[in-house]
XYZ file of C-alpha atoms in Angstrom:
597
model
C 128.515 239.437 209.173
C 131.739 241.501 209.810
C 134.218 240.907 212.632
C 136.502 243.279 214.264
C 137.044 245.110 211.426
C 134.903 248.333 211.074
C 134.503 252.088 212.539
C 132.622 253.099 215.069
C 131.520 257.339 215.300
C 130.201 258.966 218.387
C 128.808 262.220 217.615
C 128.366 264.397 220.810
C 128.151 267.905 222.295
C 131.669 269.097 224.082
C 131.217 268.721 227.957
C 128.384 266.545 228.092
C 130.435 263.631 229.846
C 130.782 261.358 226.907
C 134.543 260.913 226.937
C 134.107 258.272 229.730
C 131.621 256.311 227.610
C 133.609 256.220 224.533
C 137.045 255.524 226.587
C 134.815 252.171 228.136
C 134.139 250.694 224.713
C 137.832 251.685 223.578
C 139.158 249.584 226.726
C 136.359 246.773 226.751
C 136.990 246.055 222.946
C 140.734 246.114 224.022
C 140.475 243.619 226.822
C 138.904 241.409 224.132
C 141.728 241.009 222.443
C 141.511 243.157 219.403
C 143.373 245.815 217.648
C 141.451 249.534 218.490
C 142.171 252.822 218.241
C 140.418 255.789 219.838
C 140.971 259.210 218.211
C 138.851 262.399 220.171
C 138.082 265.493 217.727
C 137.530 267.806 220.178
C 136.873 271.973 220.275
C 139.288 274.141 221.735
C 136.381 275.648 224.031
C 134.823 274.100 227.460
C 131.451 273.430 226.190
C 128.674 273.596 223.587
C 130.623 272.883 220.469
C 130.771 269.363 218.678
C 133.222 266.734 219.187
C 133.793 263.045 217.225
C 135.150 260.092 218.685
C 136.118 257.734 216.420
C 136.834 253.860 217.861
C 138.686 251.662 215.166
C 138.678 247.678 214.793
C 141.151 246.394 212.783
C 142.048 242.857 211.681
C 145.300 243.574 210.418
C 146.146 246.383 213.174
C 146.103 249.303 211.168
C 145.169 252.217 213.753
C 145.263 255.461 210.915
C 142.304 257.113 210.671
C 139.844 255.968 208.123
C 137.383 257.875 206.092
C 133.469 256.617 206.241
C 132.207 254.882 209.228
C 129.943 251.771 209.728
C 128.440 252.659 212.841
C 127.562 256.340 213.887
C 125.831 257.378 217.309
C 124.356 260.793 216.671
C 123.346 262.435 219.891
C 123.930 266.378 218.722
C 121.056 267.713 216.825
C 123.853 270.409 215.131
C 125.455 267.961 213.476
C 122.771 265.569 212.792
C 123.189 266.271 208.961
C 126.634 265.900 208.868
C 126.415 262.704 211.068
C 124.059 261.098 208.336
C 126.397 261.919 205.345
C 129.489 260.106 207.459
C 127.995 256.282 207.876
C 128.893 254.209 204.448
C 126.519 252.753 202.077
C 125.060 249.454 204.145
C 125.847 250.832 207.320
C 123.791 251.636 210.939
C 123.017 255.379 211.870
C 122.003 255.234 215.476
C 120.496 258.470 216.730
C 118.732 260.206 219.542
C 115.008 259.768 218.500
C 114.438 262.623 220.894
C 116.210 265.374 218.457
C 114.283 267.079 216.368
C 114.807 266.993 212.993
C 113.435 266.451 209.664
C 112.880 262.557 208.752
C 113.705 263.378 205.179
C 117.458 263.898 206.014
C 117.783 260.009 207.244
C 119.443 258.224 204.236
C 117.651 254.573 202.393
C 121.198 253.031 201.964
C 121.778 252.729 205.490
C 119.900 251.320 208.268
C 118.180 254.111 210.812
C 117.624 253.347 214.322
C 115.845 255.892 216.489
C 116.512 255.354 220.286
C 114.346 257.063 222.532
C 117.439 257.629 225.208
C 115.339 260.153 227.563
C 112.973 257.789 228.370
C 115.456 255.096 229.012
C 117.177 257.175 231.037
C 114.329 258.720 232.983
C 114.564 255.731 235.989
C 118.383 255.742 236.190
C 118.933 258.765 238.306
C 116.733 261.582 240.413
C 119.251 263.773 239.653
C 118.615 265.836 236.110
C 122.800 266.484 236.052
C 123.236 262.637 236.237
C 120.913 261.418 233.711
C 122.184 263.957 230.972
C 125.878 261.985 231.826
C 124.211 258.989 232.161
C 123.074 259.088 228.645
C 126.389 258.439 227.272
C 126.570 255.170 229.346
C 123.064 254.170 227.730
C 124.064 254.779 224.251
C 127.652 252.355 225.038
C 124.960 250.210 226.664
C 123.386 249.838 222.895
C 126.407 249.402 220.869
C 127.940 246.614 223.295
C 124.763 244.859 223.057
C 124.773 244.926 219.111
C 128.341 244.460 218.184
C 128.563 241.760 221.243
C 130.857 242.638 223.870
C 130.116 240.736 226.829
C 128.845 242.103 229.811
C 131.464 241.447 232.334
C 134.282 242.703 230.355
C 132.361 246.132 230.287
C 131.193 246.237 233.678
C 135.256 244.966 234.660
C 136.396 248.364 232.844
C 133.685 250.462 234.308
C 134.767 249.159 238.172
C 138.660 250.370 237.005
C 137.531 253.436 235.225
C 136.070 254.206 238.296
C 137.905 252.448 240.784
C 137.109 253.612 244.783
C 133.455 255.752 243.526
C 131.037 252.989 244.293
C 128.294 255.383 243.702
C 129.514 256.407 240.351
C 130.671 252.369 239.302
C 126.820 251.485 240.250
C 125.009 254.110 238.320
C 127.213 253.663 234.852
C 126.589 249.671 235.098
C 122.684 250.588 235.875
C 122.820 252.803 232.735
C 124.933 250.023 230.627
C 122.313 247.736 231.844
C 119.282 249.551 230.681
C 121.157 250.377 227.048
C 121.656 246.535 226.736
C 118.511 245.473 227.993
C 116.574 247.937 225.300
C 118.597 246.642 222.536
C 118.285 243.360 223.507
C 114.519 243.890 223.629
C 113.668 246.088 220.687
C 116.492 245.895 218.239
C 117.094 242.330 217.352
C 121.021 242.048 218.035
C 121.259 238.884 216.309
C 120.789 240.339 212.775
C 123.386 242.937 213.361
C 125.986 242.438 210.769
C 129.017 244.179 212.738
C 130.411 242.207 215.639
C 133.091 242.099 218.147
C 134.652 238.774 218.463
C 137.221 237.641 221.433
C 140.793 237.192 220.176
C 142.671 234.775 222.424
C 145.846 236.055 222.982
C 145.363 238.958 220.921
C 146.637 242.218 223.179
C 148.957 239.812 225.326
C 151.830 242.086 226.476
C 149.832 245.338 225.314
C 148.724 247.993 227.209
C 145.963 250.782 225.649
C 147.814 253.953 226.775
C 148.214 257.918 225.082
C 151.500 259.458 224.348
C 151.191 262.053 226.909
C 151.130 259.606 229.521
C 153.644 257.030 228.203
C 155.886 260.422 227.629
C 155.532 261.386 231.192
C 156.648 257.913 232.597
C 159.496 258.082 230.113
C 160.623 261.188 231.716
C 160.809 259.751 235.047
C 162.588 256.853 234.356
C 165.129 258.690 232.120
C 166.380 260.714 235.143
C 164.048 263.622 235.019
C 164.979 266.140 237.789
C 163.581 269.847 236.835
C 160.438 270.385 235.075
C 159.044 273.470 234.182
C 156.033 274.492 232.388
C 153.044 276.823 231.441
C 150.040 275.394 230.187
C 149.049 274.956 226.714
C 146.707 272.528 224.784
C 147.789 269.791 224.093
C 151.040 269.251 226.029
C 149.696 270.052 229.715
C 148.906 266.522 230.902
C 152.695 265.570 230.171
C 153.236 268.097 233.405
C 149.948 266.964 235.515
C 150.874 263.041 234.558
C 154.463 263.408 235.513
C 153.726 265.252 238.970
C 151.321 262.178 239.577
C 153.606 259.403 239.120
C 157.018 261.059 240.432
C 155.412 261.299 243.898
C 155.295 257.681 243.860
C 158.175 256.798 241.894
C 160.705 259.572 242.478
C 161.134 259.286 246.442
C 164.336 258.699 248.048
C 165.419 256.431 250.983
C 164.893 259.615 253.412
C 161.532 259.606 251.594
C 162.310 262.896 250.053
C 161.030 264.093 246.176
C 164.453 264.208 244.362
C 162.775 266.558 241.863
C 161.468 269.542 241.229
C 158.318 271.252 238.765
C 157.513 274.498 238.404
C 154.887 276.218 236.397
C 156.532 279.091 235.448
C 154.309 282.967 234.293
C 155.403 281.976 230.517
C 157.361 279.790 228.568
C 159.853 282.057 228.029
C 160.569 281.854 231.710
C 159.810 277.954 231.628
C 162.796 277.282 229.028
C 164.976 279.889 230.687
C 164.246 277.850 234.005
C 165.221 274.678 232.501
C 168.727 275.845 231.080
C 169.471 277.419 234.503
C 168.768 273.700 235.819
C 170.611 272.095 232.956
C 173.753 274.418 233.557
C 173.705 273.298 237.152
C 173.509 269.535 236.376
C 170.069 268.665 235.964
C 168.315 266.598 233.704
C 165.854 269.483 232.592
C 162.936 269.780 230.126
C 159.868 271.992 229.461
C 156.902 270.708 227.737
C 154.679 272.974 225.206
C 153.409 273.443 221.784
C 154.102 275.364 218.768
C 152.795 278.809 219.991
C 154.966 278.214 223.431
C 157.854 276.959 221.258
C 158.092 280.226 219.722
C 158.018 282.294 222.613
C 160.999 280.091 223.693
C 163.121 280.682 220.484
C 165.799 283.132 221.995
C 166.573 281.359 225.168
C 167.084 277.919 222.288
C 169.339 280.130 221.145
C 171.186 280.445 224.558
C 171.347 276.776 225.033
C 173.000 276.047 221.582
C 175.840 278.863 221.403
C 176.396 278.581 225.530
C 176.138 274.519 225.169
C 174.020 274.016 227.979
C 172.192 270.779 228.094
C 168.445 271.284 227.525
C 165.130 269.614 226.605
C 161.916 270.906 225.027
C 158.571 268.191 224.558
C 156.963 269.639 221.806
C 153.321 268.187 220.873
C 152.452 269.717 218.025
C 149.134 271.204 216.960
C 147.454 273.214 214.025
C 148.547 276.758 213.748
C 150.252 279.275 212.925
C 149.140 281.605 215.792
C 146.386 279.864 217.957
C 145.225 277.765 214.980
C 143.393 275.220 215.629
C 144.938 274.566 219.242
C 142.672 270.538 219.456
C 143.781 269.349 216.202
C 146.976 267.602 214.913
C 149.818 268.717 212.855
C 153.599 268.170 212.049
C 154.208 271.715 211.119
C 157.139 272.686 213.625
C 159.449 270.904 212.226
C 160.868 273.093 209.777
C 160.973 276.065 212.413
C 162.490 273.384 215.988
C 165.262 272.200 213.223
C 166.381 276.205 213.264
C 164.833 277.602 216.656
C 165.952 280.973 217.379
C 168.541 283.598 215.183
C 171.568 283.399 213.310
C 173.344 280.169 212.560
C 171.323 277.729 214.961
C 170.355 274.306 214.273
C 168.750 271.602 216.593
C 168.943 267.916 217.315
C 164.871 266.741 216.616
C 163.759 263.554 217.675
C 160.421 261.863 216.317
C 158.543 259.617 217.835
C 156.161 257.453 216.429
C 154.331 255.539 219.160
C 153.741 255.576 223.013
C 156.479 253.225 223.395
C 158.783 255.506 221.822
C 157.693 258.208 223.782
C 158.552 256.219 226.647
C 162.369 255.166 225.226
C 162.907 258.627 224.086
C 162.379 260.138 227.745
C 165.354 258.666 228.561
C 167.129 258.959 225.132
C 166.301 262.984 225.190
C 168.563 263.763 228.386
C 171.219 261.721 227.166
C 171.596 263.613 223.927
C 171.431 266.735 225.484
C 174.053 266.074 228.136
C 176.716 263.845 225.370
C 176.586 266.801 222.992
C 175.904 269.879 225.510
C 172.827 271.480 223.592
C 169.282 271.578 223.038
C 167.252 268.624 221.822
C 163.698 269.023 220.751
C 161.416 266.195 220.723
C 158.534 266.368 218.565
C 155.363 264.739 219.096
C 151.965 265.980 218.310
C 148.326 265.882 219.868
C 147.414 262.498 217.821
C 149.917 260.657 219.379
C 149.969 262.603 222.603
C 146.232 262.461 223.363
C 144.711 259.695 221.968
C 144.451 256.164 223.266
C 147.210 253.726 221.128
C 147.505 250.336 221.184
C 151.275 249.705 222.669
C 154.006 247.350 223.983
C 154.282 246.988 227.689
C 156.528 250.180 229.139
C 159.499 248.409 230.485
C 162.583 250.493 231.912
C 165.926 249.241 230.112
C 168.258 249.758 233.247
C 170.274 251.347 230.944
C 172.893 253.709 232.400
C 172.577 257.448 231.775
C 175.105 259.186 229.541
C 175.791 262.316 231.488
C 178.474 263.495 228.964
C 181.798 264.917 229.125
C 181.683 266.335 232.993
C 185.047 266.827 234.714
C 185.179 266.284 238.462
C 187.866 267.393 241.140
C 189.988 263.977 240.303
C 189.357 264.591 236.852
C 190.901 268.456 237.127
C 193.614 267.252 239.065
C 194.904 265.153 236.359
C 194.686 267.844 233.926
C 197.257 270.822 233.205
C 194.094 273.127 232.503
C 190.622 273.093 231.602
C 189.234 275.218 228.911
C 185.397 275.272 228.823
C 184.827 275.418 225.394
C 188.080 274.163 223.460
C 187.697 270.972 221.049
C 190.391 268.437 222.936
C 189.761 265.505 221.434
C 188.333 266.273 217.588
C 184.669 265.534 217.792
C 183.762 269.181 218.784
C 182.239 268.402 222.039
C 184.375 270.374 225.192
C 184.333 269.123 228.254
C 182.229 270.604 231.052
C 182.301 271.143 234.960
C 179.540 271.567 237.385
C 178.985 274.513 239.576
C 180.001 273.597 242.821
C 182.871 271.662 242.055
C 185.689 272.591 244.677
C 188.806 272.591 242.377
C 190.698 276.283 241.455
C 190.849 274.938 237.880
C 186.780 274.744 237.763
C 185.083 277.676 237.374
C 184.599 279.623 234.174
C 181.897 282.071 232.421
C 179.105 280.428 230.555
C 178.494 282.975 227.997
C 175.339 283.883 225.543
C 178.036 286.387 223.714
C 181.143 285.965 221.723
C 183.786 283.623 223.538
C 187.308 281.771 223.583
C 188.053 278.614 224.146
C 188.799 279.551 227.740
C 185.045 280.890 227.896
C 186.872 284.160 227.893
C 184.792 287.227 226.221
C 185.740 288.062 222.627
C 184.275 290.299 219.845
C 187.558 288.912 217.502
C 186.190 287.619 213.951
C 188.304 284.980 213.451
C 187.381 283.707 217.050
C 183.798 283.730 216.209
C 183.943 282.368 213.062
C 186.296 278.984 214.579
C 183.003 279.028 216.975
C 180.649 278.597 214.714
C 182.514 276.187 213.079
C 183.064 273.931 215.942
C 179.247 274.094 216.674
C 178.683 273.107 213.030
C 181.262 270.200 213.221
C 179.360 269.172 216.509
C 176.059 269.028 215.137
C 177.754 266.510 212.445
C 179.411 264.640 215.507
C 175.895 264.407 216.476
C 174.881 261.784 213.851
C 177.174 259.121 215.643
C 174.555 259.113 218.885
C 170.628 259.597 217.496
C 168.812 257.271 216.725
C 169.157 255.659 213.406
C 165.916 255.621 211.084
C 164.195 252.657 211.057
C 164.241 250.745 207.256
C 161.719 247.923 205.856
C 163.471 246.908 202.842
C 161.745 245.857 199.839
C 164.415 244.473 197.260
C 161.053 244.356 194.279
C 160.544 248.086 195.189
C 159.748 250.619 192.715
C 159.264 253.231 195.204
C 160.715 254.354 198.738
C 158.263 255.945 201.136
C 159.820 258.273 203.789
C 157.757 259.115 207.535
C 158.288 260.211 210.520
C 155.895 260.662 214.091
C 152.722 259.386 214.264
C 152.324 259.342 209.794
C 153.837 255.821 210.383
C 150.594 254.327 211.785
C 149.298 254.513 208.215
C 152.275 253.611 205.889
C 151.463 250.089 206.403
C 148.328 250.414 205.455
C 149.375 252.656 202.602
C 151.813 249.741 201.670
C 148.941 247.627 201.612
C 146.228 249.200 199.025
C 149.637 249.695 197.101
C 150.420 246.137 197.059
C 147.003 245.699 195.643
C 147.756 247.669 192.570
C 150.874 245.948 191.830
C 153.424 249.216 193.200
C 155.845 247.306 196.052
C 157.439 249.904 197.990
C 160.450 250.341 200.582
C 159.778 252.361 203.858
C 162.240 254.414 205.873
C 161.170 255.968 209.423
C 163.026 259.149 210.690
C 163.536 259.108 214.222
C 165.845 261.687 214.118
C 167.386 264.833 212.945
C 170.491 265.099 211.646
C 170.113 262.658 209.782
C 172.168 259.887 209.695
C 174.091 257.764 206.204
C 171.258 255.478 206.517
C 169.224 257.843 205.242
C 171.587 258.804 202.422
C 171.803 255.175 201.491
C 167.863 255.156 201.449
C 167.431 258.163 199.095
C 170.261 256.091 196.681
C 169.005 252.947 196.663
C 165.587 254.692 194.842
C 164.698 256.360 191.420
C 161.284 257.617 193.536
C 160.960 258.458 196.789
C 157.598 259.906 198.391
C 158.051 261.812 201.988
C 154.812 261.933 203.891
C 154.230 264.597 206.771
C 151.302 266.481 207.887
C 152.106 270.295 207.303
C 151.128 272.517 204.016
C 154.740 273.205 203.289
C 156.591 270.109 203.088
C 158.645 271.130 205.853
C 160.334 267.384 205.940
C 161.095 267.284 202.715
C 162.997 270.780 202.670
C 165.107 269.425 205.270
C 166.360 266.246 203.201
C 166.273 268.200 199.890
C 168.730 270.604 201.983
C 170.344 267.590 203.178
C 170.757 265.798 199.561
C 170.496 268.756 196.791
C 171.520 266.508 194.412
C 168.765 264.353 194.811
C 165.922 267.046 194.790
C 164.312 265.227 191.406
C 163.908 262.345 193.352
C 162.010 263.555 196.336
C 158.234 264.745 196.014
C 156.443 265.825 198.669
C 153.265 264.471 200.020
C 151.094 266.483 202.594
C 147.716 266.652 204.747
C 147.274 269.638 207.008
C 143.548 269.976 207.564
C 144.349 269.223 211.172
C 142.609 265.619 211.124
C 144.826 262.726 211.866
C 146.263 261.735 208.348
C 144.415 258.826 206.384
C 146.094 255.652 204.350
C 143.465 256.071 201.597
C 145.067 259.772 201.142
C 148.596 259.120 200.792
C 148.103 255.604 198.492
C 145.846 258.212 195.523
C 148.193 260.848 196.050
C 151.246 258.392 195.090
C 149.178 256.554 192.605
C 148.108 260.012 191.039
C 151.995 260.673 191.251
C 152.886 257.626 189.573
C 150.223 258.210 186.786
C 148.568 255.156 187.948
C 144.982 257.180 188.608
């Protein structure tokens, strides 16, 4: 008997309504206190192509994707062989026996369970359309009975998921009951060797949430007052969720909403609106993915060169071009760091979890306004759209950092105001906001060459000095960006460097390495430019592996550029097939490079 440590995969057809039933299973397991994660692999079309939903239960709280499934529910004839092959030896293949396929495909080393879903569902509704949808809840009922999810828990999840829709609740509960009854009478659940067992206080203080929802809430509490966007997978739900919650959470005492949302005609318009709003004093952001980021390149240079606060939240997906719109990657790193033409360099934030997406909802604006520049946050589809167990999201209450903004009173005490002058030696100039009623407040915001007083200039020395100051300001940013998170192991013979959602598999990777007497230290990057802690970590290891989800080792390249003297220490480990990265893959790559396989 194996409890709370197995993988379930459901294979269905996109647009069949299976997402609701899969969510019910994940949420029910979470409410049992079990460490669980849910990953949806879906096609970019509206309906008809294959989709898979993977649920991982882990006693060690590992949340990364794991190859090999202990239970597969096969509901799609077009992928039936692939789904059969994905079952681990000794596992279970639960399939719709109404599907017409050659039984020779069924394997002898797994337990094959055919279920007549059509006959089970025939009395659930008079509507043919609804019957097709309810089949999904029937398989959820079968699985819940076999692995011992208490009926009252799954009923509570359905009631919450379809709140205020009594007819929907009733029909789904009926389908769950039909599936459970069939399993109880026909499948001998007591002999099923995979079980979900309640864990007392297992998820106390935790929530189950996707990164995009956490991002939207973080932006609201982080003071966002302007959001522009153009729809693109997988970032659209940030803007939609922001609008949903802001209606309730961002209302002033007079009942007015103190924010603005604009759906722009394209991504260039969206970032241009953000720059205008940031120039006017708003905490402004646009949400996009890789193709949209490409279109924002020209305006990104304006934000950098004219020193206007702005934020782009990039939920990365497979590329180039349209690429794989519904698959995950970390392939915008190198492009984002130098987005635009000329000598342009941007601050990057690298959240690893929904909780950090929430936290960075304020951090991105604090940095943009403190440093008067563009900040790009790099999330990805796996983090943004899939379900993760997270600490509760609680506003910190820390004040907003608005940076060097001069008021009328401030200007009264100054002999002069030069918009682009380095007064304090940190390369960060002072600014005023439009509408500041003072004779010294006005200036021209220029995307062309300019002197410290904001006057137009094409003088080569003035231009050179301006670029040198912007470079110095980027170095100053190291004092403000989030420090890396480091887990030292004094006995370590190797160091691992990762960032973003890749962090989710590093603990499991280290566990596998430890079993082979390969101890390791780990550094999770949280921002670019790199701080001194990064240099220290590199200096203290003879061999370092940079793990990331792109083909060309883009973060590895940034690290080598930062530390060319350490090029021979830094080795790249990549995965770039569009699927969430696996610990087993990274473990094998490290062992190969170590000469241990």
